[in-house]
CSV table of C-alpha atoms in Angstrom, one decimal:
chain,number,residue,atom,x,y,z
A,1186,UNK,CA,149.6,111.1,136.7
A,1187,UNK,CA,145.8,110.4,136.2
A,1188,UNK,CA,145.1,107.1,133.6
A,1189,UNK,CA,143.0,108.2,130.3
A,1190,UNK,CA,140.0,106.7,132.1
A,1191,UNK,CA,140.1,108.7,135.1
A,1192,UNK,CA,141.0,111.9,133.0
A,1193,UNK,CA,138.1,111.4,131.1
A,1194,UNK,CA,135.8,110.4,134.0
A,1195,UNK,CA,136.8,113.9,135.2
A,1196,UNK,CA,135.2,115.4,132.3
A,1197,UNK,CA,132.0,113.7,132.9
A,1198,UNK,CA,132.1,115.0,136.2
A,1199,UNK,CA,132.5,118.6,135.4
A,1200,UNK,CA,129.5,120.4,135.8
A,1201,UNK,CA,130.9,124.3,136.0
A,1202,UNK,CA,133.8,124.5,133.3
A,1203,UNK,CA,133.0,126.1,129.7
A,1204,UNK,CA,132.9,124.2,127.1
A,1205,UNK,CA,136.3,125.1,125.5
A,1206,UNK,CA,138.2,124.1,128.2
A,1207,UNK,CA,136.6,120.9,128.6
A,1208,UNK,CA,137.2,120.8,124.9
A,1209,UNK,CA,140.7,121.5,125.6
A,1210,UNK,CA,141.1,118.8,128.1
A,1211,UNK,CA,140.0,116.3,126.1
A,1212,UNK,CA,142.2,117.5,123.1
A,1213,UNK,CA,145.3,116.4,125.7
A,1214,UNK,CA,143.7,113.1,126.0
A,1215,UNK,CA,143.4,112.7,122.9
A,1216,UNK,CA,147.1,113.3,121.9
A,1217,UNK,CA,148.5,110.8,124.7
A,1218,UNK,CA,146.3,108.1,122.9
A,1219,UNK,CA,147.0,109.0,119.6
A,1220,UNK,CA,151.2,109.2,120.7
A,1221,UNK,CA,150.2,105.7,122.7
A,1222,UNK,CA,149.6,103.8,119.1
A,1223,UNK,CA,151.7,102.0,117.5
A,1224,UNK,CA,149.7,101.2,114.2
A,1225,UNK,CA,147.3,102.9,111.9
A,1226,UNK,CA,145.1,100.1,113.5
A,1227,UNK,CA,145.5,101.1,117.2
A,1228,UNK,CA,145.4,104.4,116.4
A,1229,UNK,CA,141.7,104.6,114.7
A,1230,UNK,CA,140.6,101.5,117.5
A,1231,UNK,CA,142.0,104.3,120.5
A,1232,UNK,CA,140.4,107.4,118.8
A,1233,UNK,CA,136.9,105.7,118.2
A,1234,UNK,CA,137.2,104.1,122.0
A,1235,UNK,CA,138.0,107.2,123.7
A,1236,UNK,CA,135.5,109.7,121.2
A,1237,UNK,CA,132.6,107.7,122.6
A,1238,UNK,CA,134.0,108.1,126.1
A,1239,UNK,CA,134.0,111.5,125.9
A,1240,UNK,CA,131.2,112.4,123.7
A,1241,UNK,CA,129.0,109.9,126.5
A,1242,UNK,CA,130.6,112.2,129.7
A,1243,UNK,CA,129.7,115.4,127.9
A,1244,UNK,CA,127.1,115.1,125.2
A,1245,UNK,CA,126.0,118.7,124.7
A,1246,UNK,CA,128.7,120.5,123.6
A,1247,UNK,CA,129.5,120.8,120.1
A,1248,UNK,CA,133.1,121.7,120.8
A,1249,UNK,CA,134.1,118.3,122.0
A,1250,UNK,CA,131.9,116.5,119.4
A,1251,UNK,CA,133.6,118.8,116.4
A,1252,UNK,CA,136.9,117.7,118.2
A,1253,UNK,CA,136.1,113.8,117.9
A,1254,UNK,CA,134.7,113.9,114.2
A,1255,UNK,CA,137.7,116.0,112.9
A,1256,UNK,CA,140.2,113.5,114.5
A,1257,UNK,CA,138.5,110.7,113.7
A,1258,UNK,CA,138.7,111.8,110.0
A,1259,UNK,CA,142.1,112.6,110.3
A,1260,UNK,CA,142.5,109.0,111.4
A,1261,UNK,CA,141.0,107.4,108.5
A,1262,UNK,CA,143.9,109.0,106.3
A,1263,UNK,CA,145.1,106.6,103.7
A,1264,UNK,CA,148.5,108.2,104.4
A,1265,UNK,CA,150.2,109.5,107.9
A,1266,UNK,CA,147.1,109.2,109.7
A,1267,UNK,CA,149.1,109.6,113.1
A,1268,UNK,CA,150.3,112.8,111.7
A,1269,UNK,CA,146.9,114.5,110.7
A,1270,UNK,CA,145.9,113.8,113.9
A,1271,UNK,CA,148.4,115.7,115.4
A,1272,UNK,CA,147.8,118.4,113.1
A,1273,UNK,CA,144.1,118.5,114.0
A,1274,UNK,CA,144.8,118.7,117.3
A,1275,UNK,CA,147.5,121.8,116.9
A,1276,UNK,CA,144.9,123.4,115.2
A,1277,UNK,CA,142.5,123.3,117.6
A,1278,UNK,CA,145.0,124.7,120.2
A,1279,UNK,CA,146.3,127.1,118.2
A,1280,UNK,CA,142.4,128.4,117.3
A,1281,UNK,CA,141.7,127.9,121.2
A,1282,UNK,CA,144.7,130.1,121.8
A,1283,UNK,CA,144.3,133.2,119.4
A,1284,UNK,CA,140.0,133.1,119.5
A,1285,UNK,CA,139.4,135.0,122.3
A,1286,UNK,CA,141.4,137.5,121.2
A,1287,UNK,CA,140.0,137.8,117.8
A,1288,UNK,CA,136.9,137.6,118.4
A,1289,UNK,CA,137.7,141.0,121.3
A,1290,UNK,CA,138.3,142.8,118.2
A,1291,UNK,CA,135.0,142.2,116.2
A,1292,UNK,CA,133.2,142.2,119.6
A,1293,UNK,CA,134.4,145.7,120.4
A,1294,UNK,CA,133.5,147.3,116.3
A,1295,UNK,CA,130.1,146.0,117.8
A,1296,UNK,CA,129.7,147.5,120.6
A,1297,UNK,CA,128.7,150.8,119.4
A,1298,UNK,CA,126.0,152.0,122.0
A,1299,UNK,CA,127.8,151.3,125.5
A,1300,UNK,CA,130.1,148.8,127.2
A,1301,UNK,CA,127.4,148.2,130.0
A,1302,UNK,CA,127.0,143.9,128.9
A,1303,UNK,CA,124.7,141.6,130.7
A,1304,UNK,CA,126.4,137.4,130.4
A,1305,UNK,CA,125.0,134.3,131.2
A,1306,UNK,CA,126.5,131.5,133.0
A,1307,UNK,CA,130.2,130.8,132.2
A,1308,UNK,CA,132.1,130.7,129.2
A,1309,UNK,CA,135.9,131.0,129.4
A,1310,UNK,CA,135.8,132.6,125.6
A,1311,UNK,CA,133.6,135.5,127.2
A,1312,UNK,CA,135.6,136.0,129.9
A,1313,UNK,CA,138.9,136.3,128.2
A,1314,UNK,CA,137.1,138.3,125.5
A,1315,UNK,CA,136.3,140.8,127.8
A,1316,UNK,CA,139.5,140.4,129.4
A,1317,UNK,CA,141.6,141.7,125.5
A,1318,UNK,CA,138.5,144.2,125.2
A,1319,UNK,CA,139.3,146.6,128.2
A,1320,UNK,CA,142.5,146.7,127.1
A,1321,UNK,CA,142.2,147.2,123.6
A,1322,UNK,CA,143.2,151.0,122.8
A,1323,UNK,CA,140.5,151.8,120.4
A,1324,UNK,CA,137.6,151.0,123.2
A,1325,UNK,CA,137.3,153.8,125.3
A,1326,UNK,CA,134.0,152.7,126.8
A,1327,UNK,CA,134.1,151.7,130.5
A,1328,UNK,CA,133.3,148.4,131.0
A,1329,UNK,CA,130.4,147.5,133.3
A,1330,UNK,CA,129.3,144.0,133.3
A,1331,UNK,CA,125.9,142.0,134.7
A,1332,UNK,CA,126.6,138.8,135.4
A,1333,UNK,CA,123.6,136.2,136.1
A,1334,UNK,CA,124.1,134.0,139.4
A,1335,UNK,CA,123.2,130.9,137.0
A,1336,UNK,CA,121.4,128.3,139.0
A,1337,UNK,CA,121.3,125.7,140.2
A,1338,UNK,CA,125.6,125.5,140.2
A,1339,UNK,CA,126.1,129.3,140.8
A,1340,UNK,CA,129.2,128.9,138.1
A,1341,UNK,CA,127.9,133.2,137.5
A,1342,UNK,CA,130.1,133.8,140.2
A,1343,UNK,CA,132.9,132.3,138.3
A,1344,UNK,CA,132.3,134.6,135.6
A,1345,UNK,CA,131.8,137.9,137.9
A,1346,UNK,CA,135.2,136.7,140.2
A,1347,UNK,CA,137.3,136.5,137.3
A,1348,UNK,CA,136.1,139.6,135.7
A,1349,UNK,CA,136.1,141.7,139.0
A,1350,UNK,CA,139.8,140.5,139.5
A,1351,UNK,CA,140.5,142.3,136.0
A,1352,UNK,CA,139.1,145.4,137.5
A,1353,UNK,CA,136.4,145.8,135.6
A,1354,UNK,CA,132.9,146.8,137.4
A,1355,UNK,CA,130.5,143.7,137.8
A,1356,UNK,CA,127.6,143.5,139.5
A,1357,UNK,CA,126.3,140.1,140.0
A,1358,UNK,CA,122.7,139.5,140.2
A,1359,UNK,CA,119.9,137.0,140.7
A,1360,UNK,CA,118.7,135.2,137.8
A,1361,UNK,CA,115.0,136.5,137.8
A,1362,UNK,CA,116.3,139.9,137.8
A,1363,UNK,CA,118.0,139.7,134.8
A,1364,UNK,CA,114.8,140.4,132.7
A,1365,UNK,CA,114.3,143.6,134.9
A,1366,UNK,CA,117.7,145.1,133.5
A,1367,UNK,CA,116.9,144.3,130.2
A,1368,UNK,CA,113.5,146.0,130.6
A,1369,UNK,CA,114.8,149.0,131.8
A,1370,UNK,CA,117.6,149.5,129.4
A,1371,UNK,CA,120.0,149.1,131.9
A,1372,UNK,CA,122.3,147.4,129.6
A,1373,UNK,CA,123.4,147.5,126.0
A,1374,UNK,CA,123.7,144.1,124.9
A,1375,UNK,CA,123.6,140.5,125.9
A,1376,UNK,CA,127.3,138.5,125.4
A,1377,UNK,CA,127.3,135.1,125.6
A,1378,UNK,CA,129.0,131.6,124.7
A,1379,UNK,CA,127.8,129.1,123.3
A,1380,UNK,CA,127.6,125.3,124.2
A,1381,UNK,CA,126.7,124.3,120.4
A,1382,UNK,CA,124.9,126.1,117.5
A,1383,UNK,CA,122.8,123.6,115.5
A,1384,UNK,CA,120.3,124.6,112.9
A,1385,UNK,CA,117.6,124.4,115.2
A,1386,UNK,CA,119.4,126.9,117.7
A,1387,UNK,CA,122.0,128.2,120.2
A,1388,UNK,CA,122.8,125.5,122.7
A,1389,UNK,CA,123.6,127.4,125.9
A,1390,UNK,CA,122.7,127.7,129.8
A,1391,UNK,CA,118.9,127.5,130.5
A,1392,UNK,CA,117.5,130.7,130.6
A,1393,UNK,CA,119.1,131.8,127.6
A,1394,UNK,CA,116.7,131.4,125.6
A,1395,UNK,CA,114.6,133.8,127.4
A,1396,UNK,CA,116.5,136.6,128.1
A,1397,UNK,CA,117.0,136.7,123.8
A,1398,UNK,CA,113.5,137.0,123.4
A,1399,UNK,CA,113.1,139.5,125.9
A,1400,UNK,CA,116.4,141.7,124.6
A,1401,UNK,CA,114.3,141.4,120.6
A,1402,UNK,CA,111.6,143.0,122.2
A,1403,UNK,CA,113.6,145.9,123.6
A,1404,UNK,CA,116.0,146.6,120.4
A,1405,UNK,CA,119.3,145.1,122.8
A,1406,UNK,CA,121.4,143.4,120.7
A,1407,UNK,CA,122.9,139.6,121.2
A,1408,UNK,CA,126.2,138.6,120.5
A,1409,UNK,CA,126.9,135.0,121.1
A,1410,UNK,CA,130.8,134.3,121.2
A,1411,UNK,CA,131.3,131.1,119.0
A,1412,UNK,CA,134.7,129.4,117.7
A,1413,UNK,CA,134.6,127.0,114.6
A,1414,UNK,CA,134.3,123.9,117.3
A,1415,UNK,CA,130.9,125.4,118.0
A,1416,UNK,CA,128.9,125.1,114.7
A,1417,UNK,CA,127.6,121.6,114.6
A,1418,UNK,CA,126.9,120.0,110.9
A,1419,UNK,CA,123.4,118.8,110.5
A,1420,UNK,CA,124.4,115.0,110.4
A,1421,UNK,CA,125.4,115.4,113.8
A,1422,UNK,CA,123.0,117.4,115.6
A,1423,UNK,CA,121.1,114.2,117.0
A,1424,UNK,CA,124.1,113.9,119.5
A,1425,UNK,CA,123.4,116.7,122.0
A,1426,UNK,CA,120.9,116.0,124.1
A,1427,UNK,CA,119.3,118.3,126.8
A,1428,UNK,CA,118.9,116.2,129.6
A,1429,UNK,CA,117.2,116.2,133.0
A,1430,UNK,CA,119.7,117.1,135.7
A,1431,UNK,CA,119.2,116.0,139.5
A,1432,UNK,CA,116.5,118.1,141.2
A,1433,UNK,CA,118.2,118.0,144.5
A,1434,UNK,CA,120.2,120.4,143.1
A,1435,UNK,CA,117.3,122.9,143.1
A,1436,UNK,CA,115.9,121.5,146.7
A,1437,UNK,CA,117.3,119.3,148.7
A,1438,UNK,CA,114.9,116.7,151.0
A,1439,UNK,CA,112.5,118.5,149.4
A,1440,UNK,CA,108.9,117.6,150.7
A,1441,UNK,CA,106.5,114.5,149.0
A,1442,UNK,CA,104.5,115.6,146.5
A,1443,UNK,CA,106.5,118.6,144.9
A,1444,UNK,CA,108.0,117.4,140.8
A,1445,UNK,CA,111.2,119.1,140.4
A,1446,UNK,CA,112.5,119.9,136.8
A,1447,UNK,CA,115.9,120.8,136.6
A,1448,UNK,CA,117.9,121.1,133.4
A,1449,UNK,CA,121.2,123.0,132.3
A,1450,UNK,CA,120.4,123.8,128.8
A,1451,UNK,CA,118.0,125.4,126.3
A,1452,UNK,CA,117.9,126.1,122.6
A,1453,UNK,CA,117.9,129.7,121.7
A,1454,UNK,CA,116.5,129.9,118.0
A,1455,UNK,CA,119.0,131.2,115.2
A,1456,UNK,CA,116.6,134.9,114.3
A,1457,UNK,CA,116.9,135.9,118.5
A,1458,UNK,CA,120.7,136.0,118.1
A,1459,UNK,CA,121.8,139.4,116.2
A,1460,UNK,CA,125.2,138.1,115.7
A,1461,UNK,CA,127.3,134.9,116.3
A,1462,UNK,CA,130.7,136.6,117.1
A,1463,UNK,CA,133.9,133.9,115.7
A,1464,UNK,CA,137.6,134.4,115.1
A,1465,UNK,CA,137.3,134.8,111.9
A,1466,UNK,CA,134.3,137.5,111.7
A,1467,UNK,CA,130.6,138.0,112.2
A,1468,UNK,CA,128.0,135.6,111.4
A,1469,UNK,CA,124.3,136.2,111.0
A,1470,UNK,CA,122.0,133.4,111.8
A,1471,UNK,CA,121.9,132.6,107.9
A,1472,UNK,CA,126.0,132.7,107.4
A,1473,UNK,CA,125.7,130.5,110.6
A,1474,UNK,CA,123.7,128.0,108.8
A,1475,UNK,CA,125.6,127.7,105.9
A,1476,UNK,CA,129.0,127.3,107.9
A,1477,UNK,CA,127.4,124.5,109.4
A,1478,UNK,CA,126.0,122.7,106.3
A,1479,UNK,CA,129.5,123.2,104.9
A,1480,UNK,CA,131.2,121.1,107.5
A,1481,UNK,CA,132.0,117.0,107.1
A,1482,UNK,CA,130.8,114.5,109.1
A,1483,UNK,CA,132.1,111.2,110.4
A,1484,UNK,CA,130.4,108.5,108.9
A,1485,UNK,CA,130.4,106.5,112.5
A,1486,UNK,CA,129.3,110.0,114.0
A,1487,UNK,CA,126.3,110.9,111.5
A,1488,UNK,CA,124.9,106.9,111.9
A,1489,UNK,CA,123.9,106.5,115.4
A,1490,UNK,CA,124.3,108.4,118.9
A,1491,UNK,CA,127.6,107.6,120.5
């Protein structure tokens, strides 16, 4: 069985999952080290340890960094604090279990002009949202799904593999092509996850950002598929950081003289997104914002990046 270390170097290291279930994995790691204390003392020292180990391997999604604050809080607790821990962490499985699922169902009273969806990148809430659509009795409109090859890690084809092994009809396409579909109508709305929302925008795959300002200008709708891990309060925002990825991933040996830019992220701002599709309902960009100012924030967390 792998140490906590090398479990959470694992995270670092994953470049292609979504961010729930890297969210999910660190929720396990967090459990073993909260069931590896044996006083109030250990038990805050081990959370605040391993939440800056994990918030430094993954520091752009909102989901993990919602997961650290709420536990450390729950450690802090004057009374049972080993116990509110656990509790935050059943929650989160509990939400991680029934959201997709949920969220199908306001997805689908949505989807009132076609089932023809274009998705970016990979997000596992997507996926299995899709997944409980098609099946859902009241949706009787076929399916047919775009996904984007999402470069430079290709983790599209994730998307369209899964999806195509549902049945459901995918075609997978080049990123610059994407545009094109939206252009020509060829789809009726744009689904995606969602890395973090902040009040400055969706955090999501790079490229996002563009395909919502091309969808405004052509009336398409865009749902972004968000649990409550996903909406970052302002005191915390400085955390995610976009950051330069290895341009080697882009071009290899490529020749002297050529700068490469390569980055897995962009901020979509809160008007281009029509609605931010949770478990619990429908969020316009303004509902999103207050949901976000509503939530606490660690003091550790809100002082300084981890």
């Amino acid at each position: 069985m792998p140490t906590i270390e090398e479990a959470a170097d694992k995270i670092r290291r994953d470049r292609r999952s979504g961010a729930s279930e890297i969210a999910r994995r660190a929720a396990i790691i967090l459990a073993v080290a909260a069931d590896n204390a044996r006083t109030d003392h250990a038990l805050r020292r081990n959370m605040v340890r391993l939440g800056r180990t994990l918030l430094r391997a993954q520091p752009t999604m909102a989901s993990l960094l919602n997961l650290v604050n709420d536990v450390l809080l729950a450690s802090e607790s004057p009374r049972n604090p080993k116990d509110r821990v656990r509790r935050v962490l059943e929650t989160f499985y509990s939400e991680q279990d029934s959201g997709p699922g949920r969220m199908a169902g306001h997805l689908a009273r949505l989807l009132k002009r076609g089932g023809r969806l274009l998705t970016h990148s990979y997000s596992s809430s997507v996926v299995q949202a899709i997944g409980v659509l098609r099946q859902r009795p009241e949706f009787r409109t076929p399916l047919k799904i775009v996904c984007t090859e999402s470069r430079p890690l290709l983790e599209g084809r994730n998307t369209a593999r899964q999806l195509a092994q549902m049945g459901i009809h995918v075609t997978l396409v080049v990123d610059a092509l994407a545009g094109e579909y939206l252009e020509q109508g060829r789809v009726d709305a744009i689904v995606v996850g969602a890395d973090a929302v902040l009040e400055s925008g969706l955090v999501n795959k790079c490229g996002t950002v563009g395909l919502a300002r091309v969808a405004g200008l052509r009336k398409i709708p865009v749902f972004a598929l968000a649990g409550r891990d996903k909406f970052l309060p302002p005191a915390l925002a400085h955390h995610i950081q976009i950051r330069p990825e290895d341009g080697a991933e882009i071009w290899p040996r490529h020749p002297s003289g050529i700068r490469l830019e390569n980055r897995y992220f962009d901020q979509t701002p809160l008007p281009l997104v029509t609605s931010f599709v949770t478990p619990g309902g429908c969020l316009s960009p303004g509902q999103a914002l207050k949901t976000m100012k509503s939530r606490l924030a660690h003091p550790l967390l809100a002082g300084r990046r981890h």
